[in-house]
Short mmCIF file of C-alpha atoms and ligand atoms in Angstrom, two decimals:
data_model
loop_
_atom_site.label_atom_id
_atom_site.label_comp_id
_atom_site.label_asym_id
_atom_site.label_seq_id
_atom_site.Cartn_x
_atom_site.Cartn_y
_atom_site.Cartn_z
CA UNK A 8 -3.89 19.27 -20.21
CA UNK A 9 -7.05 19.75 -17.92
CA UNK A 10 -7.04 21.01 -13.91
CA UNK A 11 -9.29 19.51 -12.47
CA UNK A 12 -10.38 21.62 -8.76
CA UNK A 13 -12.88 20.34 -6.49
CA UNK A 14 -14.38 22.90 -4.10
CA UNK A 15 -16.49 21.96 -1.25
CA UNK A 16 -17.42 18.90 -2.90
CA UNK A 17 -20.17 16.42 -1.05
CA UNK A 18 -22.79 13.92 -1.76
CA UNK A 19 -25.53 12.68 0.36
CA UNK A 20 -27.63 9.84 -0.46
CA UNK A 21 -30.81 9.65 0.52
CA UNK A 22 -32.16 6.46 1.05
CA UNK A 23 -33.66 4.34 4.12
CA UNK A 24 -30.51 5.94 5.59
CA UNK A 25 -29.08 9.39 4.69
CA UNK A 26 -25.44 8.26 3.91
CA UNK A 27 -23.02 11.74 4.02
CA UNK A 28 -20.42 9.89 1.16
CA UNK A 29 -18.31 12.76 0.48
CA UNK A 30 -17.89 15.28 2.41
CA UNK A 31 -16.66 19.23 1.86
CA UNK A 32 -13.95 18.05 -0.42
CA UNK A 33 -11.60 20.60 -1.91
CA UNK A 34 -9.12 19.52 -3.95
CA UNK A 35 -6.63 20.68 -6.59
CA UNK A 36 -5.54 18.12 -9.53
CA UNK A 37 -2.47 18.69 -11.43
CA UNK A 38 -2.62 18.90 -14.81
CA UNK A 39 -0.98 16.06 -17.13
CA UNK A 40 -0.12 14.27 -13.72
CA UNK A 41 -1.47 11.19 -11.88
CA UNK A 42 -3.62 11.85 -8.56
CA UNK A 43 -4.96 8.94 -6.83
CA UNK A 44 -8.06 8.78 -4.94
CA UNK A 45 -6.52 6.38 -1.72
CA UNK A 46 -8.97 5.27 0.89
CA UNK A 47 -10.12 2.01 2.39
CA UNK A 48 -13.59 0.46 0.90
CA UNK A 49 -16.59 2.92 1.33
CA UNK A 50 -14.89 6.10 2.33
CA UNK A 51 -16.40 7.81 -1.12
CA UNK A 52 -13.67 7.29 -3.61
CA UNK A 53 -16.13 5.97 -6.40
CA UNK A 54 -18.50 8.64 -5.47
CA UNK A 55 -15.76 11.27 -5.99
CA UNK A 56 -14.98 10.06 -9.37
CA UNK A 57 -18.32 10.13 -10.87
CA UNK A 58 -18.95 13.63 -9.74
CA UNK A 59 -15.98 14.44 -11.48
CA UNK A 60 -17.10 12.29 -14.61
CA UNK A 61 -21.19 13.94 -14.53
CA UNK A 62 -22.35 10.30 -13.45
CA UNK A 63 -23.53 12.01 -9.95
CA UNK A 64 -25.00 15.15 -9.14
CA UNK A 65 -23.23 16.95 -6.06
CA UNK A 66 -25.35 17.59 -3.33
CA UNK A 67 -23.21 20.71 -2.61
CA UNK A 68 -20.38 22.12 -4.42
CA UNK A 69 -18.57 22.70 -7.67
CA UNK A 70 -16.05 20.86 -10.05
CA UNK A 71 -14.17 22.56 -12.46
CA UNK A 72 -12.13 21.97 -15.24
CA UNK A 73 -9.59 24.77 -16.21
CA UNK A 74 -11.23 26.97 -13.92
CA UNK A 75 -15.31 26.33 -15.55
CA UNK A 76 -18.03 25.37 -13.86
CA UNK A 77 -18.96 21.30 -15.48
CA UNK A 78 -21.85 20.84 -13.31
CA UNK A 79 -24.22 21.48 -15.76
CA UNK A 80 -22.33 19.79 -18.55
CA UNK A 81 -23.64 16.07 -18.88
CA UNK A 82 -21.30 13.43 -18.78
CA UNK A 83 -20.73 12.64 -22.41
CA UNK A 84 -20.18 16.00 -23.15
CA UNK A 85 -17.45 16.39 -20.60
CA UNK A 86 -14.04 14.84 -22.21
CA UNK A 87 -13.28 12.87 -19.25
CA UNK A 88 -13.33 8.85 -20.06
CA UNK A 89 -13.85 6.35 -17.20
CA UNK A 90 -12.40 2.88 -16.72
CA UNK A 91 -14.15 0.77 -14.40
CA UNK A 92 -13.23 -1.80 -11.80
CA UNK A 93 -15.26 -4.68 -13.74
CA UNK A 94 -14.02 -3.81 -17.43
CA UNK A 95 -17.70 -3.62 -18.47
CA UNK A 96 -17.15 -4.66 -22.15
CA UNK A 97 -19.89 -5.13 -25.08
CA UNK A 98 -20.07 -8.61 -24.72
CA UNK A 99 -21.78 -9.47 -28.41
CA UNK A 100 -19.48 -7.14 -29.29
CA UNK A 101 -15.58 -8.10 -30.96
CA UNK A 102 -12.72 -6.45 -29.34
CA UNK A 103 -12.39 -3.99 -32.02
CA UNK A 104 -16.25 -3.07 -31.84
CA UNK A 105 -15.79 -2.28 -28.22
CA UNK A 106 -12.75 -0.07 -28.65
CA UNK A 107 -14.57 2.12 -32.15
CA UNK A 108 -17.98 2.10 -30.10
CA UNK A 109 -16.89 5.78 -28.49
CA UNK A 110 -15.93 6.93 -32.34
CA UNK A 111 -19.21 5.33 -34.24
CA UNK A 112 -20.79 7.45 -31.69
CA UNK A 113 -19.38 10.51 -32.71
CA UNK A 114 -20.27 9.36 -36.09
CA UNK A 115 -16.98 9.21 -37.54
CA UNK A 116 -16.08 7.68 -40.87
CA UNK A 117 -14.91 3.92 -40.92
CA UNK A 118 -11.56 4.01 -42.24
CA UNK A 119 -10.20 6.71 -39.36
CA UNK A 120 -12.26 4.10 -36.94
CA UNK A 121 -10.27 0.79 -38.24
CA UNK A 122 -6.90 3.21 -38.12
CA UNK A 123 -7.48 4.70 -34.71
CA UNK A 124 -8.57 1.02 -33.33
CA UNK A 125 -4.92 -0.22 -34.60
CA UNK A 126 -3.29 2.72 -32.92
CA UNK A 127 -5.23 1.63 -29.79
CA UNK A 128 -4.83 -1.85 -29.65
CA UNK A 129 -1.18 -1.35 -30.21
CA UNK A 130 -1.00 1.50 -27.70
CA UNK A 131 -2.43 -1.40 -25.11
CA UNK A 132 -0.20 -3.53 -26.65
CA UNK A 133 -2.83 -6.00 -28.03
CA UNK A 134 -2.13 -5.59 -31.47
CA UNK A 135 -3.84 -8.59 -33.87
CA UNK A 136 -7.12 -8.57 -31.10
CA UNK A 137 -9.23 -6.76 -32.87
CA UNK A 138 -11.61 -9.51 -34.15
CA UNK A 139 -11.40 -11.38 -30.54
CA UNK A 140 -15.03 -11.43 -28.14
CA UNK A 141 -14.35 -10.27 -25.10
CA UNK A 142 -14.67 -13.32 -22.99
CA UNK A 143 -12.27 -15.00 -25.03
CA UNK A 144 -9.34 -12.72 -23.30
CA UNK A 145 -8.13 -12.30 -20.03
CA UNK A 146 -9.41 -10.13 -17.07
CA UNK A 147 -5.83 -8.07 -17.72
CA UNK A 148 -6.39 -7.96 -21.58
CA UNK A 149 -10.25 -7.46 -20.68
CA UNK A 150 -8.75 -4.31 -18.85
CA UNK A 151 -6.67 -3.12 -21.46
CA UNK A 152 -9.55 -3.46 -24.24
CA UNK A 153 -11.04 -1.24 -21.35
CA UNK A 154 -8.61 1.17 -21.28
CA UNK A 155 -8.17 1.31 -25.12
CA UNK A 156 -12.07 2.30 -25.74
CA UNK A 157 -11.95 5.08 -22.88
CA UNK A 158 -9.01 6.34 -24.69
CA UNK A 159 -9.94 6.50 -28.46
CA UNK A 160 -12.09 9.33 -27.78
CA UNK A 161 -9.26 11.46 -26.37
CA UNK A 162 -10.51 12.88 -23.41
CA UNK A 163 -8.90 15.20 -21.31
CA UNK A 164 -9.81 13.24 -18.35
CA UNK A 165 -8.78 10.02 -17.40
CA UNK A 166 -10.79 8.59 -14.87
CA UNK A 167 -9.48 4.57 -13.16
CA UNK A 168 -11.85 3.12 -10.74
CA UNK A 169 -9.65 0.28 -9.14
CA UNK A 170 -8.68 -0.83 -12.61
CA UNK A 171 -6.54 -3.53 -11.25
CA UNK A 172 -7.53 -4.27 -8.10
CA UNK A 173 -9.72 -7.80 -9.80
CA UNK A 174 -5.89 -9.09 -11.45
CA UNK A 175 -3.17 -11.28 -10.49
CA UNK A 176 -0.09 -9.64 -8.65
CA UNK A 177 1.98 -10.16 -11.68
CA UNK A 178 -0.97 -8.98 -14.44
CA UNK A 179 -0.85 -5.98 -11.83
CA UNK A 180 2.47 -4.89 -12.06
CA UNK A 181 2.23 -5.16 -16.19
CA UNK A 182 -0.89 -3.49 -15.69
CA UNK A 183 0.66 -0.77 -13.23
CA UNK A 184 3.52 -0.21 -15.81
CA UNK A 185 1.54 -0.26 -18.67
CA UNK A 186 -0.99 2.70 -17.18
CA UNK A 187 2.11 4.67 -16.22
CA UNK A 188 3.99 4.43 -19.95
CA UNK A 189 0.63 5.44 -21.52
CA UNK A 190 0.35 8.57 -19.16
CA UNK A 191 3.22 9.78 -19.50
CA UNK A 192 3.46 9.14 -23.14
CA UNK A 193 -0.16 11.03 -23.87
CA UNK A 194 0.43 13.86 -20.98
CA UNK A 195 -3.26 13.28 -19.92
CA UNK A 196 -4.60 14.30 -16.36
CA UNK A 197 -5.54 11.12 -14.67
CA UNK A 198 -7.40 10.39 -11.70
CA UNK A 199 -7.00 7.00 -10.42
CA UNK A 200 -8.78 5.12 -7.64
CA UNK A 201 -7.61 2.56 -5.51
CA UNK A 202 -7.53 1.29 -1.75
CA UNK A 203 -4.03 0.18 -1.87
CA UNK A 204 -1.49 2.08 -0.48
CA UNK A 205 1.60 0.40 -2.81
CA UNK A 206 -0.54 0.43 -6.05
CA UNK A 207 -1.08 4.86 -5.00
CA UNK A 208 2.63 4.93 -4.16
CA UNK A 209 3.95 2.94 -7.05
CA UNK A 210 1.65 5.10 -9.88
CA UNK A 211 0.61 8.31 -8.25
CA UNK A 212 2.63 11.85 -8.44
CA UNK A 213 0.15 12.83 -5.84
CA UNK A 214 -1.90 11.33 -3.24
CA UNK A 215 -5.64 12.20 -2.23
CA UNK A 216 -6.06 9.90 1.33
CA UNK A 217 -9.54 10.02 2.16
CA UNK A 218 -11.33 8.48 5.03
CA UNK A 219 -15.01 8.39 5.49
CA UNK A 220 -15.67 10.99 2.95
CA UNK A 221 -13.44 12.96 4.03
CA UNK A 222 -9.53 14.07 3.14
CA UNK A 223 -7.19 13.46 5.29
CA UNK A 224 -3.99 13.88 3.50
CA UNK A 225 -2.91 15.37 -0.16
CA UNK A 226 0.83 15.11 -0.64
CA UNK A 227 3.79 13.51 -2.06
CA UNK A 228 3.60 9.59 -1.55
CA UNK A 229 6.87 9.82 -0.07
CA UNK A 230 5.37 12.10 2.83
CA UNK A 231 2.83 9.68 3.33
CA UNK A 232 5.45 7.44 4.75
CA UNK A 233 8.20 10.14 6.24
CA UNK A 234 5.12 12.95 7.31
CA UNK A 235 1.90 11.01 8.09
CA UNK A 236 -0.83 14.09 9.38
CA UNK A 237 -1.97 10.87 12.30
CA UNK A 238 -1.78 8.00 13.44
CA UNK A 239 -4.16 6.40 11.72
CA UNK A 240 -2.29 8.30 8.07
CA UNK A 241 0.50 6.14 9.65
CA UNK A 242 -1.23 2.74 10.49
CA UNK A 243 -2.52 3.02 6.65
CA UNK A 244 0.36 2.99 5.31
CA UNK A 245 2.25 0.29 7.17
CA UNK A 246 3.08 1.57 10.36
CA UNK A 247 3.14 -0.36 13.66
CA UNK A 248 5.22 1.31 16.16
CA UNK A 249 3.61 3.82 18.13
CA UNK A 250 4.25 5.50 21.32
CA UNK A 251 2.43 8.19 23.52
CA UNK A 252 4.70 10.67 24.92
CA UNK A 253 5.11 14.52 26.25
CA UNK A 254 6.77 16.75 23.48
CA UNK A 255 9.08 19.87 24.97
CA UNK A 256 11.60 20.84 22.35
CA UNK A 257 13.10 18.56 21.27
CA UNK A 258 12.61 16.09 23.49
CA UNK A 259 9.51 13.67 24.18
CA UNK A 260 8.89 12.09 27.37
CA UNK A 261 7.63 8.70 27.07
CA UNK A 262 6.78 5.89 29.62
CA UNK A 263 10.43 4.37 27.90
CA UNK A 264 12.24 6.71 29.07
CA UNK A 265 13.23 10.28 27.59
CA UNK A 266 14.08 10.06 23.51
CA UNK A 267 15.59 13.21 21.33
CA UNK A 268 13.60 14.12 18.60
CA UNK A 269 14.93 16.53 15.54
CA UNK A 270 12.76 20.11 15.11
CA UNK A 271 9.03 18.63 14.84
CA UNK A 272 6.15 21.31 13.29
CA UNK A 273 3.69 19.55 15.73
CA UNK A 274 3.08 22.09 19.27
CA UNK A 275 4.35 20.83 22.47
CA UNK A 276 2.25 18.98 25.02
CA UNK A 277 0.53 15.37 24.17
CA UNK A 278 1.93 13.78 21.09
CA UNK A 279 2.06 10.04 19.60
CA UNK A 280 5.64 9.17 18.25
CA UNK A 281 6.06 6.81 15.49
CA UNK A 282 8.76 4.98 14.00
CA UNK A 283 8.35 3.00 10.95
CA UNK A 284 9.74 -0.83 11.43
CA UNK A 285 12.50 -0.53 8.84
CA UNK A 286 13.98 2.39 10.12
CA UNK A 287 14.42 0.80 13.84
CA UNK A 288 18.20 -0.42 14.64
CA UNK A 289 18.04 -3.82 16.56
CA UNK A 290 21.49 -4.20 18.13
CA UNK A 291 22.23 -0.80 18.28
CA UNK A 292 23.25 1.32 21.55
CA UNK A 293 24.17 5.26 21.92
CA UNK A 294 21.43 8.08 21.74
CA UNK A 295 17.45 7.01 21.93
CA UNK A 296 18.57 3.53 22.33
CA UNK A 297 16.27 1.49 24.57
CA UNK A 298 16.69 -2.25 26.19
CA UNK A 299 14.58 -4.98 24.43
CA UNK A 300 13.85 -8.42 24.04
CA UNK A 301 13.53 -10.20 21.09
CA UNK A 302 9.90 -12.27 20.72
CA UNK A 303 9.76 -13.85 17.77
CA UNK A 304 10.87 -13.48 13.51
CA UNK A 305 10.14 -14.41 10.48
CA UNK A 306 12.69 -14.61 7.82
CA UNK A 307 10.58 -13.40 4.37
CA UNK A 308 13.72 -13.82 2.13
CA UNK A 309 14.37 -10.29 1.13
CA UNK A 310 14.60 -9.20 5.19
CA UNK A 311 13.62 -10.36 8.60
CA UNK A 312 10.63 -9.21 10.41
CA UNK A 313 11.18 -9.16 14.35
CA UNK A 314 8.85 -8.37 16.82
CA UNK A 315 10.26 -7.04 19.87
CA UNK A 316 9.26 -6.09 23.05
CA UNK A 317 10.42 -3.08 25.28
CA UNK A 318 9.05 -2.18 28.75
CA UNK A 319 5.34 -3.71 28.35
CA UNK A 320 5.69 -1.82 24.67
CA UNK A 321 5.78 -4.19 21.43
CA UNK A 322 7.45 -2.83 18.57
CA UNK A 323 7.81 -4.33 14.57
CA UNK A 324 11.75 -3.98 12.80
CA UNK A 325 12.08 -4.91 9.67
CA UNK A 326 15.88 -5.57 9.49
CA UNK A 327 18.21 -6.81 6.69
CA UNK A 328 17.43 -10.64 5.94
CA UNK A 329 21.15 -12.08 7.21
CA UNK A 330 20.20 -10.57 10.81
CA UNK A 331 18.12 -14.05 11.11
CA UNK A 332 21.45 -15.62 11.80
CA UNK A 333 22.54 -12.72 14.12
CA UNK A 334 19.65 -12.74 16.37
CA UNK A 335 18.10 -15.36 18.38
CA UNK A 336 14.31 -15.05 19.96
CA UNK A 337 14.72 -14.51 23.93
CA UNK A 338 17.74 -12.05 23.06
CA UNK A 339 18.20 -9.12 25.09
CA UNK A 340 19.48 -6.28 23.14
CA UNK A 341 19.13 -2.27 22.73
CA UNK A 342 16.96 -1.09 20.30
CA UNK A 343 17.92 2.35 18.87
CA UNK A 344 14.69 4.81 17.72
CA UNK A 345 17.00 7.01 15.41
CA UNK A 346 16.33 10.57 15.87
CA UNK A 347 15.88 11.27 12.62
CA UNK A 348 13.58 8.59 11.96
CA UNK A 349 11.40 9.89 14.16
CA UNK A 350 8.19 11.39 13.55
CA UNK A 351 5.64 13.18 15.83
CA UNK A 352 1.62 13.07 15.52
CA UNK A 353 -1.36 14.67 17.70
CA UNK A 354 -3.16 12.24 19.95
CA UNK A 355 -5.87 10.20 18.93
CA UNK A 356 -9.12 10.77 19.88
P1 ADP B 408 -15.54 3.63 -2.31
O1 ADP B 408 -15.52 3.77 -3.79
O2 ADP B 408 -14.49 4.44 -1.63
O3 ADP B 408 -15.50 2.20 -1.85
P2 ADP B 408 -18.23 4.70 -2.56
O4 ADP B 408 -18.01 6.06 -3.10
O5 ADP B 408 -18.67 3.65 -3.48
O6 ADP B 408 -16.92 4.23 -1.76
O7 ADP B 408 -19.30 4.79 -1.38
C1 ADP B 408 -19.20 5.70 -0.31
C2 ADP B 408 -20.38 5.51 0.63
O8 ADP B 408 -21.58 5.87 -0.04
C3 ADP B 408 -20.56 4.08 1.10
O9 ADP B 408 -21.01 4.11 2.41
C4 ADP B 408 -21.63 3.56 0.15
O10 ADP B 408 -22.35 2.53 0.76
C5 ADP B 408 -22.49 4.78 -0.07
N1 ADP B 408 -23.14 4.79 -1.38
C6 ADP B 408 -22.54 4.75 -2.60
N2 ADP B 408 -23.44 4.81 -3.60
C7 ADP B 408 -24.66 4.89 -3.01
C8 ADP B 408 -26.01 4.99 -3.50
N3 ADP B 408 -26.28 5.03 -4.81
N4 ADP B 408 -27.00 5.05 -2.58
C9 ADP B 408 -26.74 5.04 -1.25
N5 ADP B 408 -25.50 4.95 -0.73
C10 ADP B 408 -24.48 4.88 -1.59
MG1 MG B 409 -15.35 2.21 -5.22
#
């Protein structure tokens, strides 16, 4: 099982433009464990990746695996396999062809080759494919052909660029489930890119949030949601209600009126308070409750979405689906912030 550290990691391209696409990025990847790479389009995810694969030179910096130096290792010598967004098969190849190709490579005899591309196929569950052309499959089994070659070689490294970000929600969630088993059943460190938040939540043990080349926020996914580091952390990841306030104790000050906070890390003065929308209680008076007026819903089946509006304030709850028939738009009610729910980030700006 490989660490993988990253240590003042950036790229600059130069072009027409100089584009800064990574920028000082230290990071420290688990071994046997899944990191993601999260971060909306063009904040340097890809770029990341192929440092870490030898596909890009660093403009300054150093990746290591196990504690050596790789820089000067070229890519194929590395161990680490990549998997790319757009599967990019042999065509003329078959199916099996494409999954050997990293084992003729290595020159290995044909019988381990036919043996190992069984193993694969199954391990992708696409047994009886080997003889298939690639564009007689699916984009998910195109993927898991994909996945199979990068992993015949047994690298140390696996290495997902948005592998299925191009499939259908429910060829995602196979997919999803499918990456996961075959991690955890192999141990290998994995690195996997994406710029969606679930997919990182659902299949990460850690998260790397980077925006504009830059990381924001390594932790648990479950912090991402309970402990964003900003508001913008916050707005990423689903989060809608936001309010500026004063912070003193534990108390914040806030043009609603004065709400009580539990012990917050963040230093008094200027702070933004969010709540996320399922944790809001519509109908609910006592502490940190504050009057509002229901605007509008939508019923999605599983819960109700209401937007609500307190003092010139708008605020999102997502509250348990029979509160449709509780609720009526125009309603004035409390709305209670719970202080435990709440959680405290600098200013923006
Ligand atoms: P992501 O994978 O997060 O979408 P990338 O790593 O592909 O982002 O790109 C990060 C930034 O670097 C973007 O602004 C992109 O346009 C730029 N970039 C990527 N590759 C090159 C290149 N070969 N030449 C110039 N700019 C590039
Ligand atoms: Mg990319």
């Amino acid at each position: 099982m490989t660490q993988v550290h990253l240590h003042g990691l950036s790229k600059v391209f130069h072009g027409k433009d100089e584009v800064r696409a990574v920028s000082n990025l230290d990071l420290e990847i688990a071994p046997g464990k899944i990191t993601a790479l999260l971060g909306p389009s063009g904040c340097g995810k890809t770029t990341t990746l192929k440092m870490i694969a030898g596909l890009l030179r660093p403009t300054e910096g150093d990746v290591t695996f196990d504690g050596e130096t790789v820089l000067s290792i070229p890519a194929e010598k590395r161990g680490a396999a990549m998997v790319f967004q757009n599967y990019l098969l042999f065509p003329y190849m078959s199916v099996g062809e494409n999954v050997g190709f990293g084992l003729r490579m290595q020159h290995v005899d044909r019988k381990t080759i036919t043996k190992k591309v069984s193993e694969m196929l199954e391990l992708v569950r696409l047994p009886d494919f080997e003889n298939r052309r690639p564009k007689q499959l699916s984009g998910g089994q195109q993927q898991r052909v994909a996945l199979a070659r990068a992993l015949i070689i047994e690298p140390k490294l696996l290495l997902l660029d948005e592998p299925i970000s191009n499939l259908d929600a429910h060829l995602r969630d196979e997919m999803r489930e499918l990456i996961h088993s075959i991690q955890r059943q192999l141990g290998i460190t994995t690195i996997f890119v994406t710029h969606d938040q679930e997919e990182a939540v659902v299949l990460a043990d850690k998260i790397a949030l980077m925006f504009d080349g830059e990381l924001h926020q390594f932790d648990l996914p479950s912090t991402f949601y309970e402990c964003p580091a900003s508001a913008r952390i916050a707005r990423f990841f689903g989060g809608v209600n936001f309010l500026e306030g004063t912070k003193q104790g534990e108390q914040v000050e806030t043009p609603l009126g004065v709400l009580h906070i539990n012990h917050q890390p963040i230093a008094d003065g200027p702070v933004i308070l969010t709540v996320r929308p399922e944790n809001l209680r519509l109908g609910e008076s006592g502490e940190n409750a504050i009057q509002a007026r229901i605007r509008s819903h939508v019923y999605v089946g599983t819960h109700t979405r209401f937007k609500v509006e307190a003092g010139a304030r708008q605020f999102e709850v997502v509250a348990e689906a029979a509160s449709v028939e509780r609720f009526r738009d125009g309603d004035q009610l409390p709305l209670k912030l719970p202080r435990e729910k709440i959680w405290l980030v600098p200013p923006e700006g």
